[in-house]
Amino acid sequence: VAMAATRSVMRAVRVFEFGGPEVLKLQSDVLVPVPKENQVLIKVHACGVNPVETYIRSGTYARKPALPYTPGSDVAGVIESVGEHVTAFKKGDRVFTLETVSGGYAEYAVAAANRVFPLPDKLDFRQGAAIGVPYFTAYRALFQKGCAKAGESVLVHGASGGVGLAACQIARACGLKVLGTAGTEEGMNVILRNGAHQAFNHRDPNYIERIKACTGPAGVDIIIEMLSNINLDADLQLLSCAGRVMVVGCRGRIEINPRDTMSKESSIIGVSLFLATEEERHECATAVLDGIEAGWLKPVVGLEYPLEKVAKAHEDIIYSSGARGKMVLLL
């Protein structure tokens, strides 16, 4: 009887060729995946949309999945079933993921049990879908790669998006002085409510001068950079001695003068959550779950889309005029 009650097909977004947002096809007859050993099946309530998913879809990214595939890694939902050897979760548990095996833009998703975490009742599924990639990336950028310490200053460039707000909250909770930029008044207010001591509008032609006035001659210790193809050259002028730019996002090439790194012995460091070791992921998870427990980790959900509007979501995350939190698909 239990078998008959389980739906064997589901709605899922499929990509059959690389290209623009229009290659995202919503299909209603995709087979529900079956969890193998050490995997779980999640009934998806919400799935986060990350800029990297648009790069992968376009075919321009270093990693190309085998076609056809379903995008999406940050899902939040309820455990539907578990594969062999899974003891940490059971049917009915509320969870969020860092990545999925079968793809998150779907009604059901399979994930490795060690990439799944309990979602506390104080957060809803929309917020759960805004934790994985943004908070793990922000923590990795600040501490694992950026070696941030309490008392240092951090500038979060593009702070009103998912990773940016995560970085503001984490940095503030860990005793850093937090500066953030956004492109709208509303974005600046969101940043200030989520840990930034000061906010700057990066559409203001003099905003770099304003940041310099704020940091003084010492400069800023760490810059978390979401759009390095636009900002990297200016970032190097803003750094302190031994300062470091953490490259989290990039959409193209930029010309810089390497001499700017010599005059301050500064560093440009790339950040990729994909390259984190098992130990590093465990450290990120511990920090994130502690933050939820302590109450300072509160994901901000921005634009919400139903699954059938997924192409619009992919368009908006790249071209919209200013982020205000994490974009999510609702199922």
Short mmCIF file of C-alpha atoms in Angstrom, two decimals, residues 80-190:
data_model
loop_
_atom_site.label_atom_id
_atom_site.label_comp_id
_atom_site.label_asym_id
_atom_site.label_seq_id
_atom_site.Cartn_x
_atom_site.Cartn_y
_atom_site.Cartn_z
CA GLU A 80 10.75 11.39 2.26
CA SER A 81 12.90 8.26 2.54
CA VAL A 82 16.45 7.20 3.37
CA GLY A 83 18.86 4.82 1.69
CA GLU A 84 20.79 2.04 3.41
CA HIS A 85 23.18 2.92 6.26
CA VAL A 86 21.55 6.33 6.90
CA THR A 87 21.04 6.73 10.64
CA ALA A 88 21.18 10.53 11.05
CA PHE A 89 17.80 11.17 9.39
CA LYS A 90 14.37 9.60 9.16
CA LYS A 91 11.18 10.21 7.18
CA GLY A 92 9.54 13.48 8.24
CA ASP A 93 12.70 15.30 9.37
CA ARG A 94 13.01 18.96 8.30
CA VAL A 95 16.35 19.50 6.54
CA PHE A 96 18.42 21.75 4.30
CA THR A 97 21.24 20.77 1.94
CA LEU A 98 24.53 22.09 0.70
CA GLU A 99 24.31 20.16 -2.56
CA THR A 100 22.17 17.51 -4.23
CA VAL A 101 22.91 14.51 -6.42
CA SER A 102 19.82 14.72 -8.63
CA GLY A 103 19.28 18.52 -8.76
CA GLY A 104 17.25 20.83 -6.56
CA TYR A 105 14.90 22.52 -9.05
CA ALA A 106 12.46 19.65 -8.61
CA GLU A 107 9.68 18.35 -6.35
CA TYR A 108 12.00 15.66 -4.96
CA ALA A 109 15.78 15.59 -4.72
CA VAL A 110 18.35 12.99 -3.68
CA ALA A 111 21.31 14.18 -1.62
CA ALA A 112 24.25 12.52 0.10
CA ALA A 113 23.40 12.25 3.80
CA ASN A 114 26.64 14.04 4.76
CA ARG A 115 25.54 17.11 2.72
CA VAL A 116 22.22 17.32 4.59
CA PHE A 117 21.65 19.17 7.88
CA PRO A 118 18.74 19.50 10.30
CA LEU A 119 16.59 22.62 9.75
CA PRO A 120 15.53 24.03 13.14
CA ASP A 121 11.87 24.96 13.61
CA LYS A 122 12.76 28.64 14.07
CA LEU A 123 13.57 28.88 10.33
CA ASP A 124 11.03 28.30 7.55
CA PHE A 125 11.75 26.37 4.34
CA ARG A 126 12.39 29.57 2.35
CA GLN A 127 15.09 30.52 4.85
CA GLY A 128 16.38 26.93 4.83
CA ALA A 129 16.93 27.20 1.06
CA ALA A 130 19.02 30.34 1.67
CA ILE A 131 21.60 28.75 3.99
CA GLY A 132 23.75 26.19 2.14
CA VAL A 133 25.89 27.77 -0.56
CA PRO A 134 25.73 31.40 0.71
CA TYR A 135 26.69 30.79 4.34
CA PHE A 136 29.24 28.06 3.68
CA THR A 137 30.84 30.25 0.98
CA ALA A 138 30.87 33.32 3.23
CA TYR A 139 32.42 31.38 6.13
CA ARG A 140 35.03 29.83 3.82
CA ALA A 141 35.91 33.23 2.32
CA LEU A 142 36.21 34.97 5.69
CA PHE A 143 37.95 32.35 7.82
CA GLN A 144 39.25 29.33 5.90
CA LYS A 145 40.77 31.40 3.08
CA GLY A 146 40.74 34.98 4.41
CA CYS A 147 42.04 34.20 7.94
CA ALA A 148 39.77 36.90 9.39
CA LYS A 149 40.27 37.85 13.04
CA ALA A 150 38.14 39.77 15.51
CA GLY A 151 39.05 43.45 15.38
CA GLU A 152 39.85 43.43 11.64
CA SER A 153 37.75 45.29 9.11
CA VAL A 154 35.94 43.70 6.18
CA LEU A 155 34.34 45.32 3.13
CA VAL A 156 31.63 43.17 1.56
CA HIS A 157 31.34 44.33 -2.04
CA GLY A 158 27.82 43.46 -3.21
CA ALA A 159 26.59 42.83 0.31
CA SER A 160 22.83 42.70 -0.30
CA GLY A 161 22.78 39.32 -2.09
CA GLY A 162 22.77 35.86 -0.51
CA VAL A 163 26.52 35.46 0.06
CA GLY A 164 26.93 39.15 0.93
CA LEU A 165 24.34 39.15 3.70
CA ALA A 166 25.73 35.87 5.03
CA ALA A 167 29.18 37.46 5.15
CA CYS A 168 27.83 40.54 6.99
CA GLN A 169 26.07 38.43 9.63
CA ILE A 170 29.01 36.07 10.18
CA ALA A 171 31.63 38.83 10.27
CA ARG A 172 29.61 40.94 12.71
CA ALA A 173 29.00 37.95 15.00
CA CYS A 174 32.74 37.21 15.00
CA GLY A 175 33.84 40.69 16.02
CA LEU A 176 34.88 42.30 12.73
CA LYS A 177 34.13 45.86 11.66
CA VAL A 178 31.77 45.41 8.72
CA LEU A 179 31.37 47.74 5.73
CA GLY A 180 29.06 46.82 2.86
CA THR A 181 28.05 48.09 -0.57
CA ALA A 182 24.73 47.80 -2.40
CA GLY A 183 23.16 49.39 -5.46
CA THR A 184 19.91 50.68 -3.98
CA GLU A 185 18.67 52.53 -0.88
CA GLU A 186 16.67 49.45 0.05
CA GLY A 187 19.72 47.23 -0.37
CA MET A 188 21.74 49.51 1.90
CA ASN A 189 19.05 49.33 4.59
CA VAL A 190 18.99 45.52 4.38
#
